[in-house]
């Protein structure tokens, strides 16, 4: 089962309450339309979406759609579930010559996004994250080891047919997310990066 099938078959049908689904984007071929995701959850009337793209965004049947950068989003209330899936993939293409700058910038975006989502989430709610690289696994380890989250589901990229690593955890408390800001790509050379 790939990560998109997992979202459709296992993740979304278990959700109820206030839900923020970040990263709508274009509808990829061969998968259920994003506009149908609201039909898969138990409370479609409280399903909100957010995306920063201005062109090619598909129609979302959400109770509310926010068009902005997630890091600039001013949320009106806390959420029971937040999904940050596929946000840090193909739009971040690093040339070898600016790899150090690009990977440091992406590290900051990932850390700041997870911190923001953590602060917007109700205790007992869930956070789902699915970047397209396993280098983020150290953050997933941190979330569990620091007892901020209880892992509900976790898979690495290329395990069991998954094209994306996935972390889905239940928030245990409001303790701060204090992950050290260091380059997630500092120990690898080109994994997850495109060379030009």
Short mmCIF file of C-alpha atoms in Angstrom, two decimals:
data_model
loop_
_atom_site.label_atom_id
_atom_site.label_comp_id
_atom_site.label_asym_id
_atom_site.label_seq_id
_atom_site.Cartn_x
_atom_site.Cartn_y
_atom_site.Cartn_z
CA UNK A 1 0.00 0.00 0.00
CA UNK A 2 1.49 3.34 -0.98
CA UNK A 3 1.17 6.49 1.12
CA UNK A 4 -1.75 7.89 -0.91
CA UNK A 5 -3.72 4.65 -0.54
CA UNK A 6 -2.95 4.67 3.19
CA UNK A 7 -4.42 8.17 3.54
CA UNK A 8 -7.58 7.15 1.70
CA UNK A 9 -8.13 3.71 3.22
CA UNK A 10 -6.66 3.91 6.74
CA UNK A 11 -6.10 7.50 7.85
CA UNK A 12 -8.97 9.74 6.77
CA UNK A 13 -11.81 7.32 7.66
CA UNK A 14 -10.70 7.40 11.31
CA UNK A 15 -10.88 11.18 11.69
CA UNK A 16 -13.60 13.25 13.31
CA UNK A 17 -13.65 16.74 14.78
CA UNK A 18 -11.91 19.86 13.49
CA UNK A 19 -9.49 18.78 10.76
CA UNK A 20 -6.90 20.83 8.88
CA UNK A 21 -5.55 19.16 5.75
CA UNK A 22 -2.50 21.13 4.57
CA UNK A 23 -1.26 20.73 1.01
CA UNK A 24 -4.08 20.32 -1.48
CA UNK A 25 -2.26 21.16 -4.69
CA UNK A 26 -3.01 19.53 -8.01
CA UNK A 27 -4.89 16.29 -8.26
CA UNK A 28 -2.42 13.53 -9.19
CA UNK A 29 -3.55 11.00 -11.76
CA UNK A 30 -4.65 7.58 -10.63
CA UNK A 31 -5.73 8.43 -7.06
CA UNK A 32 -8.99 9.51 -5.49
CA UNK A 33 -9.62 13.18 -6.09
CA UNK A 34 -8.64 15.52 -3.26
CA UNK A 35 -12.09 17.02 -3.64
CA UNK A 36 -13.49 13.73 -2.31
CA UNK A 37 -11.36 13.56 0.85
CA UNK A 38 -14.07 15.27 2.89
CA UNK A 39 -16.37 12.30 2.13
CA UNK A 40 -13.95 9.92 3.83
CA UNK A 41 -13.98 11.52 7.29
CA UNK A 42 -16.68 11.26 9.94
CA UNK A 43 -17.26 15.03 10.19
CA UNK A 44 -17.05 16.49 6.65
CA UNK A 45 -18.63 19.73 7.85
CA UNK A 46 -15.47 20.56 9.84
CA UNK A 47 -12.89 19.59 7.20
CA UNK A 48 -10.63 22.56 6.33
CA UNK A 49 -7.92 22.68 3.69
CA UNK A 50 -4.92 24.93 3.16
CA UNK A 51 -2.55 25.42 0.23
CA UNK A 52 -0.23 28.20 -0.95
CA UNK A 53 -0.49 27.41 -4.65
CA UNK A 54 -2.30 29.98 -6.74
CA UNK A 55 -2.47 28.06 -10.01
CA UNK A 56 -3.85 24.61 -10.65
CA UNK A 57 -5.42 24.13 -7.24
CA UNK A 58 -8.30 21.73 -7.61
CA UNK A 59 -11.75 22.27 -6.21
CA UNK A 60 -11.91 21.27 -2.56
CA UNK A 61 -15.21 20.37 -0.97
CA UNK A 62 -14.07 21.71 2.40
CA UNK A 63 -16.01 23.72 4.94
CA UNK A 64 -13.25 26.32 4.57
CA UNK A 65 -10.23 26.62 2.29
CA UNK A 66 -7.27 28.82 3.24
CA UNK A 67 -4.99 30.09 0.47
CA UNK A 68 -1.68 30.92 2.16
CA UNK A 69 1.67 29.62 3.32
CA UNK A 70 1.11 27.35 6.33
CA UNK A 71 3.78 29.20 8.32
CA UNK A 72 1.85 32.46 7.80
CA UNK A 73 -1.56 30.96 8.61
CA UNK A 74 -3.41 32.70 11.45
CA UNK A 75 -5.61 29.96 12.81
CA UNK A 76 -8.84 30.94 14.50
CA UNK A 77 -9.03 27.85 16.71
CA UNK A 78 -7.26 24.65 17.70
CA UNK A 79 -7.62 21.49 15.63
CA UNK A 80 -8.26 17.87 16.53
CA UNK A 81 -6.26 16.58 13.56
CA UNK A 82 -3.66 18.19 11.30
CA UNK A 83 -2.18 16.58 8.19
CA UNK A 84 1.10 17.87 6.70
CA UNK A 85 1.50 15.38 3.90
CA UNK A 86 3.72 15.75 0.83
CA UNK A 87 4.67 19.36 1.53
CA UNK A 88 8.42 19.00 1.20
CA UNK A 89 8.85 16.96 -1.96
CA UNK A 90 9.15 17.91 -5.59
CA UNK A 91 8.85 21.67 -5.05
CA UNK A 92 12.19 21.59 -3.21
CA UNK A 93 14.76 20.72 -5.88
CA UNK A 94 18.32 21.45 -4.85
CA UNK A 95 21.16 22.06 -7.25
CA UNK A 96 24.43 20.58 -6.09
CA UNK A 97 26.11 23.99 -6.00
CA UNK A 98 23.58 25.46 -3.52
CA UNK A 99 22.89 22.30 -1.56
CA UNK A 100 24.10 23.75 1.75
CA UNK A 101 21.85 26.80 1.49
CA UNK A 102 18.84 24.84 0.20
CA UNK A 103 19.00 22.01 2.73
CA UNK A 104 19.40 24.46 5.61
CA UNK A 105 16.38 26.44 4.40
CA UNK A 106 14.28 23.29 4.02
CA UNK A 107 15.33 22.09 7.49
CA UNK A 108 14.05 25.37 8.98
CA UNK A 109 10.76 25.10 7.08
CA UNK A 110 10.20 21.52 8.28
CA UNK A 111 11.04 22.26 11.92
CA UNK A 112 8.98 25.46 11.98
CA UNK A 113 6.01 23.75 10.29
CA UNK A 114 5.97 20.86 12.77
CA UNK A 115 6.30 23.32 15.66
CA UNK A 116 3.39 25.39 14.34
CA UNK A 117 1.20 22.33 13.86
CA UNK A 118 2.08 21.08 17.36
CA UNK A 119 0.98 24.42 18.85
CA UNK A 120 -2.30 24.41 16.86
CA UNK A 121 -3.27 20.89 17.89
CA UNK A 122 -5.47 19.90 20.82
CA UNK A 123 -4.05 17.43 23.34
CA UNK A 124 -5.43 14.03 22.33
CA UNK A 125 -5.54 15.11 18.69
CA UNK A 126 -3.32 13.68 15.98
CA UNK A 127 -0.58 15.00 13.74
CA UNK A 128 0.18 13.27 10.43
CA UNK A 129 3.39 14.11 8.58
CA UNK A 130 4.56 12.66 5.31
CA UNK A 131 7.66 14.23 3.75
CA UNK A 132 9.21 12.40 0.84
CA UNK A 133 12.52 11.65 2.53
CA UNK A 134 13.59 9.51 5.48
CA UNK A 135 15.96 12.20 6.74
CA UNK A 136 13.07 13.63 8.77
CA UNK A 137 12.82 10.41 10.81
CA UNK A 138 15.07 11.92 13.49
CA UNK A 139 12.27 14.39 14.24
CA UNK A 140 9.74 11.56 14.49
CA UNK A 141 12.08 9.83 16.96
CA UNK A 142 12.28 13.06 18.96
CA UNK A 143 8.47 13.44 19.11
CA UNK A 144 8.12 9.97 20.63
CA UNK A 145 11.24 9.95 22.82
CA UNK A 146 10.32 13.31 24.37
CA UNK A 147 6.84 11.91 25.04
CA UNK A 148 5.14 14.65 23.05
CA UNK A 149 3.38 12.07 20.86
CA UNK A 150 2.37 8.44 20.97
CA UNK A 151 3.01 6.82 17.62
CA UNK A 152 -0.18 5.51 15.98
CA UNK A 153 1.45 4.59 12.66
CA UNK A 154 4.90 4.92 11.18
CA UNK A 155 6.53 3.72 7.99
CA UNK A 156 9.71 4.60 6.14
CA UNK A 157 9.99 5.39 2.46
CA UNK A 158 10.25 2.23 0.33
CA UNK A 159 8.84 0.01 3.08
CA UNK A 160 5.79 -2.04 2.10
CA UNK A 161 5.44 -0.08 -1.15
CA UNK A 162 5.25 3.32 0.50
CA UNK A 163 6.68 6.12 -1.62
CA UNK A 164 6.72 8.43 1.36
CA UNK A 165 7.73 8.10 4.98
CA UNK A 166 4.75 8.65 7.27
CA UNK A 167 4.41 9.56 10.91
CA UNK A 168 1.00 9.69 12.56
CA UNK A 169 0.99 10.41 16.27
CA UNK A 170 -1.40 11.28 19.07
CA UNK A 171 -0.50 14.45 20.97
CA UNK A 172 0.08 13.69 24.65
CA UNK A 173 0.65 17.15 26.12
CA UNK A 174 1.36 20.81 25.43
CA UNK A 175 5.06 20.60 26.26
CA UNK A 176 7.08 22.68 23.79
CA UNK A 177 8.54 21.23 20.63
CA UNK A 178 12.19 22.17 21.15
CA UNK A 179 13.88 20.19 18.42
CA UNK A 180 17.43 21.44 17.82
CA UNK A 181 17.70 23.33 14.59
CA UNK A 182 20.39 21.54 12.62
CA UNK A 183 20.62 20.60 8.95
CA UNK A 184 18.67 17.37 8.45
CA UNK A 185 20.80 16.61 5.42
CA UNK A 186 24.20 17.17 7.05
CA UNK A 187 25.06 13.46 7.20
CA UNK A 188 24.18 12.57 3.61
CA UNK A 189 25.47 13.70 0.24
CA UNK A 190 22.68 13.53 -2.31
CA UNK A 191 19.83 11.41 -0.88
CA UNK A 192 16.54 13.08 -1.72
CA UNK A 193 18.28 15.83 -3.68
CA UNK A 194 18.29 16.29 -7.44
CA UNK A 195 21.59 17.18 -9.08
CA UNK A 196 21.78 19.48 -12.11
#
